[in-house]
XYZ file of C-alpha atoms in Angstrom:
747
model
C -189.886 58.939 52.826
C -192.111 60.520 55.469
C -195.007 58.509 56.863
C -198.216 60.557 57.281
C -200.043 60.350 60.603
C -203.131 59.216 58.708
C -201.377 55.891 58.071
C -201.456 55.180 61.800
C -205.031 56.400 62.194
C -206.179 54.026 59.445
C -204.157 51.178 60.899
C -205.883 51.647 64.270
C -209.153 51.053 62.423
C -207.828 47.769 61.021
C -206.806 49.086 57.620
C -203.020 48.809 57.481
C -200.621 49.315 54.602
C -197.185 48.489 53.199
C -194.660 51.220 52.356
C -191.624 50.193 50.287
C -188.599 52.507 50.118
C -185.815 52.302 47.556
C -182.755 53.957 49.088
C -179.149 52.982 49.752
C -178.064 52.359 53.334
C -176.903 55.463 55.133
C -177.735 58.256 57.550
C -180.566 59.677 55.400
C -182.480 56.401 55.272
C -181.891 55.725 58.956
C -183.125 59.186 59.918
C -186.447 58.593 58.104
C -186.911 55.227 59.770
C -186.165 56.660 63.224
C -188.736 59.386 62.587
C -191.328 56.748 61.591
C -190.617 54.802 64.792
C -191.043 57.923 66.956
C -194.328 58.748 65.265
C -195.571 55.183 65.751
C -194.767 55.198 69.452
C -196.560 58.537 69.817
C -199.677 56.806 68.467
C -199.281 53.886 70.891
C -197.907 51.418 68.346
C -195.457 48.669 69.146
C -192.291 48.937 67.018
C -190.035 46.169 65.696
C -187.014 46.903 63.514
C -185.205 44.023 61.791
C -182.473 43.880 59.146
C -181.969 41.206 56.472
C -178.742 39.608 55.256
C -177.932 37.045 52.600
C -176.689 34.364 55.037
C -179.729 34.522 57.311
C -181.971 31.455 57.726
C -185.271 31.265 55.763
C -187.984 33.684 56.889
C -185.393 35.255 59.196
C -186.778 38.786 59.609
C -190.274 37.497 60.354
C -188.954 35.171 63.092
C -187.545 38.305 64.723
C -190.752 40.306 64.136
C -192.886 37.649 65.824
C -190.462 37.398 68.727
C -190.451 41.180 69.118
C -194.261 41.244 69.311
C -194.482 38.340 71.736
C -195.501 35.778 69.112
C -194.331 32.208 68.452
C -191.304 32.432 66.145
C -191.195 28.651 65.742
C -194.541 28.710 63.894
C -192.857 29.622 60.600
C -192.233 26.082 59.381
C -194.351 25.779 56.222
C -194.759 27.288 52.747
C -194.748 31.130 52.495
C -198.542 31.360 52.010
C -199.319 29.283 55.105
C -196.702 31.134 57.134
C -198.157 34.457 55.990
C -201.497 33.531 57.537
C -199.755 32.665 60.814
C -197.982 36.029 60.769
C -201.272 37.815 60.000
C -202.964 36.046 62.917
C -200.153 37.157 65.221
C -200.337 40.749 63.984
C -204.114 41.043 64.286
C -204.156 41.876 67.968
C -201.731 44.768 68.452
C -201.207 47.967 66.428
C -197.592 47.805 65.297
C -195.005 49.422 63.049
C -192.744 46.821 61.408
C -189.493 48.076 59.875
C -187.666 45.548 57.648
C -184.311 46.728 56.254
C -182.835 45.447 52.965
C -185.513 42.849 52.280
C -184.066 42.249 48.793
C -180.968 40.741 50.409
C -183.007 37.883 51.857
C -183.819 34.691 50.010
C -186.817 34.137 47.731
C -188.802 32.374 50.471
C -188.446 35.421 52.725
C -189.381 37.741 49.862
C -192.495 35.717 49.037
C -193.535 35.617 52.683
C -193.168 39.407 52.888
C -195.319 39.828 49.775
C -198.025 37.573 51.211
C -198.052 39.424 54.536
C -198.218 42.741 52.668
C -201.251 41.476 50.716
C -203.063 41.015 54.023
C -202.016 44.356 55.529
C -205.239 46.131 54.546
C -207.066 43.944 57.101
C -204.507 44.369 59.907
C -203.683 47.122 62.438
C -200.136 47.440 61.107
C -197.894 49.699 59.073
C -195.111 47.751 57.348
C -192.093 49.687 56.048
C -189.514 47.743 54.020
C -186.367 49.090 52.398
C -184.858 47.739 49.188
C -181.680 48.566 47.298
C -183.039 47.301 43.967
C -185.909 49.355 42.404
C -187.131 46.330 40.451
C -187.549 44.380 43.649
C -189.451 47.310 45.153
C -191.949 47.239 42.297
C -192.344 43.478 42.632
C -192.991 43.844 46.349
C -195.631 46.574 46.199
C -197.627 44.759 43.505
C -198.306 41.504 45.320
C -200.362 38.767 43.849
C -203.833 39.038 45.324
C -204.648 36.612 48.091
C -208.350 36.947 47.417
C -210.424 35.449 44.639
C -211.622 38.539 42.771
C -214.509 36.552 41.381
C -215.645 35.899 44.942
C -215.604 39.575 45.894
C -217.582 40.476 42.751
C -220.116 37.827 43.727
C -220.440 39.445 47.174
C -221.025 42.868 45.612
C -223.634 41.424 43.255
C -225.434 39.727 46.150
C -225.355 42.990 48.098
C -226.973 44.933 45.256
C -229.695 42.287 44.965
C -230.371 42.451 48.712
C -230.508 46.240 48.560
C -232.968 46.159 45.652
C -235.184 43.857 47.712
C -234.993 46.154 50.738
C -232.693 44.062 52.936
C -230.453 46.953 53.970
C -228.622 45.258 56.824
C -227.768 42.215 54.703
C -226.604 44.428 51.834
C -224.424 46.487 54.138
C -222.822 43.349 55.650
C -222.065 41.862 52.230
C -220.513 45.094 51.002
C -218.479 45.365 54.185
C -217.122 41.859 53.627
C -216.227 42.642 50.016
C -214.586 45.917 51.044
C -212.446 44.082 53.607
C -211.274 41.858 50.769
C -210.217 44.958 48.843
C -213.006 45.313 46.258
C -212.956 48.993 45.203
C -216.645 49.207 44.236
C -217.651 47.805 47.617
C -215.974 50.836 49.218
C -218.906 52.891 47.879
C -221.160 51.316 50.493
C -224.864 51.440 49.643
C -224.336 52.912 46.159
C -225.758 56.386 45.836
C -228.357 55.943 48.584
C -227.439 57.910 51.704
C -224.490 59.675 53.283
C -223.572 59.680 56.974
C -225.117 56.287 57.647
C -222.155 55.172 59.762
C -222.738 57.136 62.977
C -219.985 55.600 65.119
C -216.749 57.540 64.662
C -214.633 54.425 64.134
C -217.048 52.899 61.590
C -217.355 56.188 59.758
C -213.588 56.736 59.663
C -213.094 53.207 58.329
C -215.681 53.771 55.574
C -213.949 56.984 54.483
C -210.525 55.307 54.675
C -211.736 52.539 52.351
C -212.909 55.090 49.796
C -209.518 56.801 49.942
C -207.715 53.470 49.604
C -209.851 52.529 46.591
C -209.097 55.892 44.960
C -205.381 55.505 45.687
C -205.397 52.370 43.524
C -206.302 54.603 40.512
C -209.372 52.682 39.326
C -210.646 53.498 35.821
C -213.610 55.751 35.168
C -216.489 55.786 35.855
C -215.681 53.994 39.139
C -213.066 56.630 40.000
C -215.665 59.418 39.637
C -218.224 57.443 41.658
C -215.727 57.003 44.505
C -214.659 60.656 44.367
C -218.281 61.819 44.458
C -219.063 59.646 47.464
C -216.018 60.987 49.321
C -216.901 64.618 48.559
C -220.522 64.068 49.623
C -219.474 62.597 52.978
C -217.232 65.580 53.685
C -219.821 68.062 52.404
C -222.416 66.641 54.806
C -220.018 67.002 57.733
C -218.787 70.482 56.889
C -221.927 71.928 55.303
C -220.025 72.677 52.080
C -222.226 73.357 49.057
C -219.873 74.146 46.212
C -217.700 71.030 46.526
C -220.605 68.617 46.156
C -222.081 70.600 43.251
C -218.681 70.526 41.546
C -218.566 66.753 42.039
C -222.005 66.582 40.410
C -220.687 68.579 37.434
C -217.801 66.132 37.049
C -220.233 63.206 37.163
C -222.219 64.749 34.297
C -219.053 64.847 32.173
C -218.593 61.061 32.354
C -221.733 60.479 30.305
C -222.460 57.453 32.512
C -226.076 57.340 33.743
C -225.325 55.291 36.869
C -222.579 57.722 37.901
C -224.873 60.708 37.341
C -227.807 59.128 39.183
C -225.623 58.323 42.187
C -224.173 61.835 42.159
C -227.667 63.399 42.066
C -228.760 61.235 44.996
C -225.666 61.982 47.078
C -225.797 65.709 46.346
C -229.455 65.765 47.412
C -228.632 64.175 50.743
C -225.543 66.286 51.376
C -227.582 69.502 50.960
C -230.238 68.733 53.588
C -230.720 72.183 55.093
C -233.576 74.673 54.627
C -231.778 77.123 52.335
C -231.384 74.336 49.737
C -234.956 73.012 49.761
C -235.864 74.264 46.269
C -232.517 73.034 44.863
C -233.099 69.608 46.421
C -236.472 69.354 44.703
C -234.826 70.038 41.342
C -232.184 67.372 42.057
C -234.865 64.852 43.049
C -236.835 65.521 39.868
C -233.707 64.993 37.738
C -232.788 61.849 39.694
C -236.189 60.327 38.900
C -235.754 61.143 35.202
C -232.146 59.904 34.868
C -232.572 56.731 36.932
C -235.855 55.759 35.260
C -234.372 56.160 31.776
C -231.351 54.028 32.739
C -233.464 51.276 34.332
C -232.061 52.030 37.796
C -235.299 51.269 39.611
C -234.029 51.618 43.171
C -232.470 55.042 42.589
C -235.607 56.167 40.730
C -237.714 55.085 43.697
C -235.310 56.879 46.026
C -235.884 59.986 43.915
C -239.656 59.687 44.421
C -239.073 59.406 48.182
C -236.851 62.484 48.258
C -239.239 64.473 46.045
C -242.063 63.724 48.489
C -239.998 64.969 51.418
C -239.038 68.134 49.554
C -242.654 68.916 48.666
C -243.674 68.611 52.321
C -240.761 70.866 53.295
C -242.018 73.468 50.828
C -245.627 73.175 51.981
C -246.592 72.162 48.448
C -250.169 70.821 48.081
C -248.899 68.074 45.737
C -246.910 66.427 48.530
C -249.748 64.062 49.475
C -250.123 62.905 45.857
C -246.388 62.158 45.692
C -246.636 60.230 48.959
C -249.396 58.045 47.522
C -247.153 57.246 44.537
C -244.300 56.390 46.905
C -246.518 54.035 48.917
C -247.621 52.218 45.767
C -244.142 51.816 44.285
C -242.205 51.112 47.517
C -244.534 48.439 48.884
C -241.858 45.738 48.568
C -238.904 47.840 49.709
C -238.807 48.165 53.551
C -235.962 50.692 53.437
C -238.113 53.211 51.556
C -241.530 52.257 52.895
C -240.028 53.194 56.289
C -239.761 56.820 55.163
C -243.292 56.705 53.761
C -244.527 55.392 57.120
C -242.685 58.172 58.977
C -244.271 60.826 56.754
C -247.662 59.187 57.253
C -247.262 59.607 61.011
C -246.589 63.302 60.406
C -249.783 63.651 58.365
C -251.802 61.858 61.054
C -250.453 64.191 63.750
C -251.229 67.137 61.495
C -254.823 65.914 61.286
C -255.048 65.879 65.084
C -255.492 62.091 65.411
C -252.932 61.604 68.179
C -253.787 58.071 69.336
C -253.718 56.786 65.759
C -250.443 58.616 65.121
C -248.841 56.968 68.143
C -249.855 53.517 66.890
C -248.514 54.301 63.423
C -245.242 55.516 64.920
C -244.754 52.182 66.713
C -245.403 50.347 63.432
C -242.948 52.694 61.671
C -240.326 51.874 64.304
C -240.711 48.147 63.617
C -240.370 48.677 59.864
C -237.233 50.776 60.349
C -235.594 48.289 62.701
C -236.342 45.372 60.379
C -234.936 47.312 57.431
C -231.806 48.188 59.414
C -232.195 51.966 59.175
C -229.980 53.740 61.698
C -232.590 56.495 62.209
C -235.491 54.229 63.213
C -235.378 54.978 66.947
C -234.640 58.670 66.409
C -237.715 59.062 64.190
C -239.876 57.311 66.783
C -238.656 59.619 69.551
C -239.339 62.657 67.371
C -242.909 61.507 66.768
C -243.516 60.988 70.481
C -242.080 64.397 71.380
C -244.361 66.109 68.841
C -247.487 64.254 69.994
C -246.916 64.828 73.713
C -245.970 68.480 73.283
C -249.085 69.237 71.249
C -251.189 67.471 73.881
C -249.629 69.672 76.565
C -247.934 66.620 78.108
C -244.398 67.228 76.880
C -242.997 67.266 80.421
C -243.595 63.494 80.616
C -240.757 62.895 78.134
C -238.057 65.186 79.478
C -235.897 62.301 80.733
C -236.280 60.449 77.424
C -235.125 63.608 75.634
C -232.039 63.680 77.871
C -231.238 60.084 76.879
C -231.697 60.754 73.164
C -229.298 63.725 73.255
C -226.552 61.264 74.240
C -227.452 58.624 71.635
C -224.441 57.457 69.579
C -226.706 57.167 66.509
C -227.271 60.935 66.348
C -225.216 62.750 63.699
C -222.463 64.994 65.055
C -224.200 68.149 63.815
C -227.615 67.225 65.248
C -228.744 69.772 67.861
C -232.526 69.531 67.642
C -232.773 67.070 70.533
C -230.756 69.369 72.798
C -233.296 72.073 71.931
C -236.180 69.626 72.473
C -234.766 68.833 75.914
C -234.967 72.536 76.810
C -238.574 72.779 75.588
C -239.756 69.627 77.347
C -237.972 70.623 80.574
C -239.864 73.902 80.387
C -243.135 71.981 79.964
C -242.218 69.981 83.074
C -241.747 73.195 85.076
C -237.967 72.644 85.283
C -236.974 76.171 84.337
C -233.349 75.876 85.459
C -232.891 72.697 83.419
C -234.493 74.393 80.422
C -232.278 77.452 80.809
C -229.172 75.277 81.112
C -230.006 73.355 77.915
C -230.798 76.592 76.052
C -227.544 78.244 77.095
C -225.489 75.174 76.141
C -227.032 75.390 72.693
C -226.547 79.142 72.297
C -223.235 79.604 74.117
C -221.557 80.755 70.884
C -224.667 82.391 69.460
C -227.348 80.852 67.264
C -225.252 81.474 64.159
C -222.926 78.734 65.443
C -225.764 76.174 65.216
C -225.227 74.621 61.766
C -227.948 74.676 59.131
C -228.689 70.961 59.232
C -231.655 68.838 58.164
C -233.355 69.540 61.514
C -232.266 73.165 61.991
C -235.747 74.633 61.585
C -237.267 72.312 64.208
C -234.350 73.172 66.479
C -235.286 76.855 66.115
C -238.905 76.006 66.954
C -237.790 74.826 70.384
C -235.284 77.655 70.873
C -237.863 80.386 70.201
C -240.401 78.897 72.611
C -237.886 78.480 75.427
C -236.399 81.945 74.876
C -239.911 83.443 75.044
C -240.796 81.654 78.271
C -237.514 82.652 79.936
C -237.577 86.248 78.678
C -234.369 85.832 76.653
C -234.963 88.816 74.346
C -231.484 88.759 72.770
C -231.786 85.096 71.796
C -235.276 85.753 70.413
C -234.016 88.681 68.349
C -231.182 86.606 66.858
C -233.575 83.731 66.124
C -235.914 86.160 64.366
C -233.115 87.385 62.124
C -232.078 83.840 61.192
C -235.636 82.586 60.616
C -236.904 85.546 58.595
C -235.607 84.238 55.212
C -237.670 81.060 55.763
C -240.946 82.753 56.699
C -242.745 81.135 53.756
C -241.721 77.584 54.766
C -243.426 75.257 57.234
C -241.475 74.013 60.258
C -240.634 70.619 58.747
C -237.237 68.827 58.920
C -235.747 67.576 55.661
C -237.085 64.042 56.276
C -240.646 65.440 56.692
C -241.409 63.318 59.751
C -243.057 66.131 61.780
C -244.731 69.439 60.934
C -245.061 72.272 63.458
C -246.969 74.566 61.136
C -245.876 77.894 59.710
C -242.534 79.523 60.462
C -244.558 82.759 60.799
C -245.565 81.508 64.250
C -241.937 81.478 65.418
C -241.361 84.966 64.046
C -244.438 86.190 65.909
C -243.394 84.627 69.215
C -239.855 86.002 68.836
C -241.188 89.501 68.069
C -243.409 89.342 71.160
C -240.403 88.365 73.262
C -238.303 91.342 72.193
C -241.282 93.693 72.605
C -242.619 94.495 69.130
C -246.329 93.710 69.483
C -247.389 95.153 66.116
C -244.771 93.084 64.258
C -245.758 90.004 66.233
C -249.453 90.409 65.417
C -248.806 90.467 61.678
C -246.719 87.290 61.809
C -249.231 85.462 64.005
C -252.152 86.364 61.758
C -250.260 84.931 58.775
C -249.389 81.838 60.845
C -253.074 81.106 61.446
C -253.895 81.510 57.739
C -250.959 79.346 56.604
C -251.712 76.581 59.106
C -255.289 76.414 57.846
C -253.961 76.016 54.309
C -251.554 73.282 55.463
C -254.414 71.433 57.118
C -252.484 71.381 60.389
C -255.313 71.351 62.944
C -253.225 71.296 66.161
C -250.923 74.110 65.062
C -253.860 76.182 63.780
C -255.393 76.060 67.257
C -252.017 76.818 68.823
C -251.360 79.784 66.524
C -254.851 81.194 67.249
C -254.285 80.961 70.985
C -250.886 82.648 70.640
C -252.454 85.446 68.603
C -255.240 85.768 71.200
C -252.686 86.344 73.956
C -251.048 89.093 71.909
C -254.274 90.757 70.738
C -256.090 90.793 74.084
C -259.516 92.370 74.595
C -262.648 91.094 72.910
C -260.721 89.966 69.843
C -258.493 87.875 72.057
C -261.483 86.286 73.790
C -263.056 85.414 70.436
C -259.814 83.859 69.171
C -259.433 81.884 72.386
C -262.986 80.549 72.051
C -262.253 79.123 68.586
C -258.858 77.718 69.639
C -260.303 76.085 72.776
C -263.169 74.492 70.859
C -260.827 73.141 68.157
C -258.327 71.873 70.736
C -260.970 69.997 72.720
C -262.303 68.424 69.509
C -258.932 66.814 68.671
C -257.852 65.884 72.194
C -255.600 68.813 73.125
C -257.521 69.100 76.396
C -254.589 70.170 78.582
C -253.774 73.082 76.289
C -257.472 73.967 75.997
C -257.724 74.218 79.803
C -254.704 76.537 79.933
C -256.146 78.717 77.191
C -259.506 78.851 78.967
C -257.813 80.313 82.053
C -256.073 82.914 79.914
C -259.330 83.782 78.126
C -261.221 84.217 81.392
C -258.576 86.643 82.581
C -258.831 88.856 79.498
C -261.866 90.852 80.705
C -259.830 92.662 83.292
C -256.403 91.719 82.060
C -253.741 94.307 81.513
C -251.507 94.231 78.437
C -248.094 95.929 78.304
C -246.123 96.426 75.103
C -243.057 98.410 74.080
C -243.312 101.149 71.449
C -240.016 102.861 70.727
C -238.926 104.467 74.030
C -242.344 104.129 75.697
C -244.215 101.369 77.441
C -247.930 101.267 76.554
C -250.271 99.884 79.239
C -253.713 98.811 77.927
C -256.625 98.231 80.286
C -260.379 98.334 79.628
C -259.863 100.055 76.292
C -257.605 102.761 77.673
C -253.893 103.130 76.970
C -251.325 104.765 79.200
C -247.823 105.689 78.041
C -245.044 105.295 80.573
C -241.354 106.094 80.258
C -238.812 103.261 80.106
C -238.541 102.541 83.822
C -236.850 99.397 85.109
C -240.029 98.486 86.935
C -241.998 98.591 83.687
C -239.726 95.902 82.274
C -240.457 93.717 85.305
C -244.199 94.371 85.004
C -244.192 93.552 81.283
C -242.512 90.217 81.984
C -245.015 89.318 84.725
C -248.082 90.452 82.776
C -246.968 88.429 79.730
C -247.137 85.240 81.833
C -250.252 85.491 84.024
C -250.288 83.039 86.893
C -246.598 82.150 86.514
C -244.295 82.696 89.473
C -240.954 84.153 88.424
C -238.063 84.517 90.914
C -237.089 88.117 91.586
C -233.496 87.053 91.023
C -234.438 85.865 87.510
C -236.149 89.190 86.766
C -233.000 91.140 87.555
C -230.722 88.463 86.070
C -228.455 87.203 88.840
C -227.358 84.204 90.875
C -228.098 83.529 94.522
C -225.002 82.918 96.593
C -227.002 82.967 99.854
C -227.178 85.486 102.681
C -224.004 86.081 104.654
C -224.252 86.445 108.464
C -222.881 89.632 110.025
C -221.532 87.593 112.911
C -220.080 84.197 112.065
C -220.821 81.252 114.429
C -217.294 81.126 115.849
C -217.318 84.802 116.834
C -220.833 84.507 118.284
C -219.776 81.520 120.428
C -216.731 83.456 121.679
C -218.956 86.397 122.667
C -221.307 84.129 124.615
C -218.425 82.371 126.378
C -216.951 85.730 127.459
C -220.352 86.932 128.679
C -220.787 83.812 130.850
C -217.249 84.274 132.213
C -217.873 87.955 133.087
C -221.146 87.155 134.832
C -219.450 84.492 136.947
C -216.629 86.879 137.929
C -219.076 89.707 138.745
C -220.943 87.391 141.111
C -217.725 86.901 143.075
C -216.110 90.367 142.692
C -218.199 93.100 141.016
C -216.065 95.922 139.591
C -216.926 98.872 137.319
C -214.514 97.672 134.616
C -216.046 94.197 134.379
C -219.587 95.648 134.415
C -218.709 98.074 131.570
C -217.228 95.253 129.458
C -220.301 93.069 130.026
C -222.632 95.908 129.052
C -220.678 96.596 125.877
C -220.723 92.927 124.842
C -224.468 92.594 125.462
C -225.213 95.754 123.445
C -223.101 94.579 120.501
C -224.690 91.099 120.494
C -228.168 92.628 120.646
C -227.458 94.764 117.571
C -226.363 91.680 115.597
C -229.300 89.490 116.684
C -232.684 89.426 114.964
C -236.080 88.180 116.088
C -236.093 84.972 118.133
C -232.387 85.268 118.856
C -231.401 84.469 115.256
C -228.286 86.108 113.865
C -228.787 89.002 111.421
C -227.492 88.540 107.865
C -225.954 90.628 105.178
C -228.386 90.848 102.270
C -227.474 88.206 99.633
C -228.282 88.457 95.915
C -231.783 86.983 96.330
C -232.626 89.438 99.118
C -231.240 92.365 97.183
C -233.221 91.281 94.105
C -236.425 91.016 96.158
C -235.959 94.530 97.506
C -234.938 96.007 94.140
C -237.851 94.452 92.254
C -240.396 95.533 94.893
C -239.175 99.134 94.850
C -238.924 99.296 91.043
C -242.432 97.879 90.520
C -243.879 100.218 93.154
C -242.324 103.228 91.388
C -243.675 102.045 88.024
C -247.210 101.586 89.387
C -247.064 104.997 91.085
C -246.121 106.517 87.708
C -249.125 104.805 86.056
C -251.373 106.067 88.874
C -250.494 109.659 88.023
C -252.517 109.351 84.790
C -254.685 106.220 85.142
C -255.528 105.321 88.751
C -257.859 102.339 87.962
C -255.093 100.617 86.009
C -252.639 101.224 88.829
C -255.120 99.829 91.374
C -255.663 96.738 89.219
C -251.913 96.168 89.048
C -251.514 96.557 92.814
C -254.233 93.959 93.342
C -252.865 91.485 90.782
C -249.078 91.781 91.192
C -247.333 90.005 94.047
C -243.677 90.723 94.823
C -241.236 88.889 97.021
C -238.595 86.281 96.379
C -241.042 85.006 93.750
C -243.196 87.447 91.815
C -246.374 86.921 89.794
C -249.301 88.582 88.033
C -252.627 86.943 88.868
C -255.563 88.984 87.577
C -258.836 88.409 89.381
């Protein structure tokens, strides 16, 4: 007998158990019990160890157990069932391991009391280990008569299913939780077949999984056993991003021939595979779910299939998505749990149409529906809507503190990183570059491949690419490009379809611009504009046009900016339109710099100049790509400022001055050549270490060294351009400012 650590973990969550051991007294049995006690103490459990004997008084071991745990031993003065409740009440407060030796030696009253306590163990924070010498008694002990009316628990489950069908999710969840506490195995399924990962608190989630395991351990008959196994696999698959295990569970569900089991398995598999590489597979699962559930009269699961199909169509950019959404709205009118998802998708469509004020009102209404239905994602969806609206309006910086709060929300799934990425993007919009860089580096510390492919992965990458571009993080942009390329044909839509940031081609174009491939970027951005028009996404069409205009430059760029500015002003993106207008006005004399193989190409007034790969050209390219933006010289070279260090520290300087005053006083009384020479030497040394105004000179710190290095490198690069194209060099000298902060501001 070796107790697993999981027994103590489950007991901490209020789901205890009884372990009965048939073994003769001796060193072997004692060694196992000692090991169990050590393990319990390591988990913070109280331990009581009591032996039974034939001449002991009634209920004897439990008197000792209560006394050992600080309870009232005199309370055991009634029938075994009543005493069992008193023991359970005493055990409810403290996690404990209870070791009872040779329970079969005690009288029948003691045995019955032990059975009754054991029947309540699944609701207590305890692990009870009893030893018996008689195998028959062991079997009688571990198969206690139930202390719960099974008819009552079935009634609770039935009420829960009715509440769920009528859209009362919170009520259904509470009823199922009550039935599960009473040991009903079907209740351990939770909301049957609907969603996985709906218990976001670690303790609640662990308890839900423990109940499924406990129900399976009781060896229920099929198809319930397969339903429980499928639910367990789906929960783990969602956490670990495992595909094959959940598909294998689906195959096993098909073998049962039971339509309910198959429908639940299709629904759970769909939810467990919520990442962009499975979008087409999810659509196939949703279609089959609708067919199977409808044929079996499982109306709620069929309606859930319609909801999931609608989401999948939006994720694929399919033109039939709107038609499916209309069907969902008609059929889900009396089911708040599913009309909530319809409302969230309707907000997305309203944003996509550029009606921001209306979208914000609809998002507030969606929040109310979600809260009333008891959906754990209600507030998260609302925050996502607000972030999308404000960012498109060019007002994303207003929500940076809200984004910080959401990243710490306990209702976020463990593998949810999109809000960390949104924090970086919104901090950038607020001008908080250091905060944006910090959030980006936290997200990418182990590389972007370490960010799991979750339901919101593609929106996470949307934020990452934008922040990497603004901060000049070429390596991050290159890795993002590689990861996003397989999804170029998809829109930037999370699996729940609650926002749409247009074509993924836009992200590929921005990433390519960041790592210096202008020709590649132009192709992606042109396709982004075309795709966004097809999607009917007015804000992102304007945004993609403006991004393409910045890359194209020249007269084409001005023409693209004109269209983007007009469209943006029409739908209320006035802040972005004003920014684009400034960029457009600077295009007439603006200089463009791009990398081609080992050369930098400088374009100005229709002329192109090729320059070798000088360090200064890299600095110029970064400045020219962000006209009007001040960038610290230290950021250009990639370093940290530790401050300037004085050549002469304050203590030494004070000592010099004190000695000088002392020498002057002594020379007034007794002038000597030696004292005069010392004074002269001290004054000369102090003068060398003192700058203008008597301030001490400093060693050059990182910021000062960066300022000097950037100025010299840029000057050399401009001089090289001047050798072949003097007007371009003159324009750069007029527009580029160097110092601790550098910028390119074309006239």
